[in-house]
Amino acid sequence: MPDVVDEVLLLARAPSALTGQARIGVAEYNLADVGSGVTAGVFGRLYRHQGQWKYAAMNAGFRDLAGLAHHLGLSATQLTPTARPAAAPTPPPAPPAPAPSGGIVGRVMGMLRGSATPTPPGPAPTTLPAPAAPSGAGSVNSTLSLRKEAVRLTLEKKGAAGLQARVMLVMDASGSMSGLYQKGKVQDTLERLVPVAMQLDDNGEMEFFYYASRYSKQPNLTAQNVVGRVGRKYHSKDGFGNNEPPVMNAVLKEHRAERSALPTLVLFITDGGIDPHTSREIEQILKGSAGEALFWQFVGLGNANYGILERFDTLTGRVLDNSGFFAVDDLDRVSDAQLYDRLLTEFPDWVRKAKAARILR
C-alpha cells in the first residue's frame, strides 16, 4: 500500500438485509448479529501500527448506504461504484487514466488504480480523513465510533435499546499477564471495551482498576485517552499474584458512594489463577452484593483455573443472579459483534429482573 494509506476498511453492501454465515479474516460471523434490517456494514479493518499492518475484525451495520457513508464522513456517491460501460467488440486503446478527484479519497483511489497523473501540488496528507464525529463526541476515532455502533446494535437486538449504566473495568495485572501486555493485547482489549461505556455510560467514561497482589484505581478510560494508554508496557506496580477480593470490595465502595439511580456493570478481565481460598471470599462478596444494583461480568483469558467463576450457574444463596462468566482462548479471534454479544448476554436480562425485584427503580 502507498505510504499515504494508514487504514483500510472492509465494507459490504447488499440489496436486502444481511443474513447467514460468513468468514472474514480469522473471524466467523453470523450476519444476523449485525442487526435487523442492516444492508451495509464495516466488517474488518487493516491498519498500520508501529510500522506493521494489523487486522481487526469488526461488525458495525447500517440500514442503508447513506448511514454508513455519513458515519465515515463521506457521501453516499463516494461509496457507490461507478457503472462500467458495456464491452465493445473491438475496444479502442485504453485512454490515459483520469486525474484523481474528490480530495484525499480521490487521490488515494487514483494511486490504488495505478494512475500516472501527478498529485496536485500542496502538502501531502499522511492519513485518510477522520470520520465525521457525532455531536459532542470530540475526537472519537473511526474504529471506536464504529464499535460503539456495534454495541448499540447488540443492545437493540436484546431488547435493551437506550439502556444506560455506570461502567467499570477491572484489569488483571498479575505476573502471568505480562506477555499479553507486552504483545499489545491488553491495549487492544481496552480499545474494544471502551465503546461499551461510550454507549452505556451517561458521560461515556469507564472507571478503571488494575489488580494483582494489590489494586490501584486509575484515571477513567475514555475515547479520547484510550489509544496508546497502555501500549506494550506491563503494569507491575501492584505486585504479581492474584488477589481479587480487595479490588472487588473497592469497586463496591465506589458503587455505593455514587448513590446513582443507574445500574453498575463491572467488566472483570482475568487470566485465572484463582485459588480455593480466594474463591470462597469471592463467593461471599457475590452473595453479599446480590441485592445491590451492580452486575459482575467476568471474562477469562485462556484456559486457566478460574475457581468460583466457573460455578456461577450453580451458585445458590443469592437474591438475584448478579454475575456472568465466559472464557476465550484468544480475543483476537472473536469479532466485535461476538464479543459484545457475550459481554451483554446476561446484563440486560439482569436489569429487567432487578427492576421486577425493586433492586432497580
mmCIF file of N, CA and C in Angstrom, residues 44 49 53 73 85 87 104 107-108 115 120 123 133 140 148 156 164 198 217 246-247 265 278 324 328 335 337 341 344:
data_model
loop_
_atom_site.group_PDB
_atom_site.id
_atom_site.type_symbol
_atom_site.label_atom_id
_atom_site.label_comp_id
_atom_site.label_asym_id
_atom_site.label_seq_id
_atom_site.Cartn_x
_atom_site.Cartn_y
_atom_site.Cartn_z
ATOM 1 N N GLY A 44 -14.233 -5.335 8.765
ATOM 2 C CA GLY A 44 -12.821 -5.547 9.075
ATOM 3 C C GLY A 44 -12.044 -4.253 8.918
ATOM 4 N N HIS A 49 0.317 -0.133 12.524
ATOM 5 C CA HIS A 49 0.558 0.015 13.957
ATOM 6 C C HIS A 49 2.031 -0.237 14.214
ATOM 7 N N TRP A 53 1.390 -3.822 9.593
ATOM 8 C CA TRP A 53 -0.039 -3.896 9.338
ATOM 9 C C TRP A 53 -0.680 -4.877 10.309
ATOM 10 N N GLY A 73 -17.879 9.881 7.238
ATOM 11 C CA GLY A 73 -17.539 11.237 6.838
ATOM 12 C C GLY A 73 -17.471 11.395 5.338
ATOM 13 N N PRO A 85 -18.936 0.706 -18.624
ATOM 14 C CA PRO A 85 -19.580 0.641 -19.945
ATOM 15 C C PRO A 85 -19.537 -0.778 -20.486
ATOM 16 N N ALA A 87 -18.799 -3.835 -22.887
ATOM 17 C CA ALA A 87 -17.594 -4.121 -23.667
ATOM 18 C C ALA A 87 -17.892 -4.031 -25.156
ATOM 19 N N ILE A 104 -8.569 13.819 -0.837
ATOM 20 C CA ILE A 104 -7.650 12.746 -0.485
ATOM 21 C C ILE A 104 -8.202 11.385 -0.877
ATOM 22 N N ARG A 107 -7.491 10.945 -4.546
ATOM 23 C CA ARG A 107 -6.070 10.743 -4.810
ATOM 24 C C ARG A 107 -5.627 9.342 -4.408
ATOM 25 N N VAL A 108 -6.122 8.859 -3.255
ATOM 26 C CA VAL A 108 -5.761 7.503 -2.835
ATOM 27 C C VAL A 108 -6.301 6.482 -3.811
ATOM 28 N N SER A 115 -2.911 5.182 -11.304
ATOM 29 C CA SER A 115 -2.948 6.409 -12.084
ATOM 30 C C SER A 115 -1.579 7.051 -12.131
ATOM 31 N N PRO A 120 -1.881 16.683 -7.287
ATOM 32 C CA PRO A 120 -1.920 18.151 -7.300
ATOM 33 C C PRO A 120 -0.970 18.703 -6.250
ATOM 34 N N PRO A 123 0.670 20.251 0.386
ATOM 35 C CA PRO A 123 1.220 19.308 1.365
ATOM 36 C C PRO A 123 0.523 17.961 1.278
ATOM 37 N N ALA A 133 -17.506 13.190 13.331
ATOM 38 C CA ALA A 133 -17.875 12.774 14.687
ATOM 39 C C ALA A 133 -19.265 13.263 15.011
ATOM 40 N N VAL A 140 -13.407 11.284 18.862
ATOM 41 C CA VAL A 140 -13.610 9.833 18.753
ATOM 42 C C VAL A 140 -13.159 9.380 17.380
ATOM 43 N N LYS A 148 -18.810 1.481 18.911
ATOM 44 C CA LYS A 148 -19.947 1.974 19.700
ATOM 45 C C LYS A 148 -21.252 1.620 19.001
ATOM 46 N N GLU A 156 -29.865 -3.335 21.037
ATOM 47 C CA GLU A 156 -31.151 -3.299 20.335
ATOM 48 C C GLU A 156 -31.651 -4.709 20.068
ATOM 49 N N GLN A 164 -29.004 2.536 29.936
ATOM 50 C CA GLN A 164 -27.870 3.290 30.476
ATOM 51 C C GLN A 164 -27.353 2.604 31.729
ATOM 52 N N MET A 198 -18.919 4.049 26.095
ATOM 53 C CA MET A 198 -19.351 5.125 25.201
ATOM 54 C C MET A 198 -20.844 5.042 24.920
ATOM 55 N N LYS A 217 -6.569 2.301 41.687
ATOM 56 C CA LYS A 217 -7.564 2.991 40.868
ATOM 57 C C LYS A 217 -6.828 3.907 39.907
ATOM 58 N N PRO A 246 -9.832 -7.770 47.395
ATOM 59 C CA PRO A 246 -9.655 -6.344 47.700
ATOM 60 C C PRO A 246 -10.168 -5.410 46.606
ATOM 61 N N VAL A 247 -9.898 -5.750 45.347
ATOM 62 C CA VAL A 247 -10.361 -4.864 44.280
ATOM 63 C C VAL A 247 -11.874 -4.964 44.126
ATOM 64 N N LEU A 265 -22.355 -1.818 35.733
ATOM 65 C CA LEU A 265 -21.836 -3.001 35.039
ATOM 66 C C LEU A 265 -20.331 -3.038 35.254
ATOM 67 N N THR A 278 -9.351 -17.948 47.850
ATOM 68 C CA THR A 278 -9.863 -16.730 47.231
ATOM 69 C C THR A 278 -11.253 -16.961 46.665
ATOM 70 N N GLY A 324 -21.911 -13.025 35.665
ATOM 71 C CA GLY A 324 -21.773 -13.854 34.476
ATOM 72 C C GLY A 324 -20.309 -14.136 34.208
ATOM 73 N N VAL A 328 -12.383 -17.084 26.822
ATOM 74 C CA VAL A 328 -11.954 -17.145 25.427
ATOM 75 C C VAL A 328 -10.459 -17.443 25.396
ATOM 76 N N SER A 335 -14.845 -11.633 16.925
ATOM 77 C CA SER A 335 -15.241 -10.373 16.297
ATOM 78 C C SER A 335 -15.842 -9.445 17.340
ATOM 79 N N ALA A 337 -18.731 -8.005 17.233
ATOM 80 C CA ALA A 337 -20.129 -8.372 17.479
ATOM 81 C C ALA A 337 -20.220 -9.568 18.421
ATOM 82 N N ASP A 341 -21.787 -9.335 22.123
ATOM 83 C CA ASP A 341 -22.921 -10.222 22.378
ATOM 84 C C ASP A 341 -22.693 -11.028 23.654
ATOM 85 N N LEU A 344 -22.692 -8.754 26.866
ATOM 86 C CA LEU A 344 -24.002 -8.208 27.212
ATOM 87 C C LEU A 344 -25.109 -9.250 27.132
#
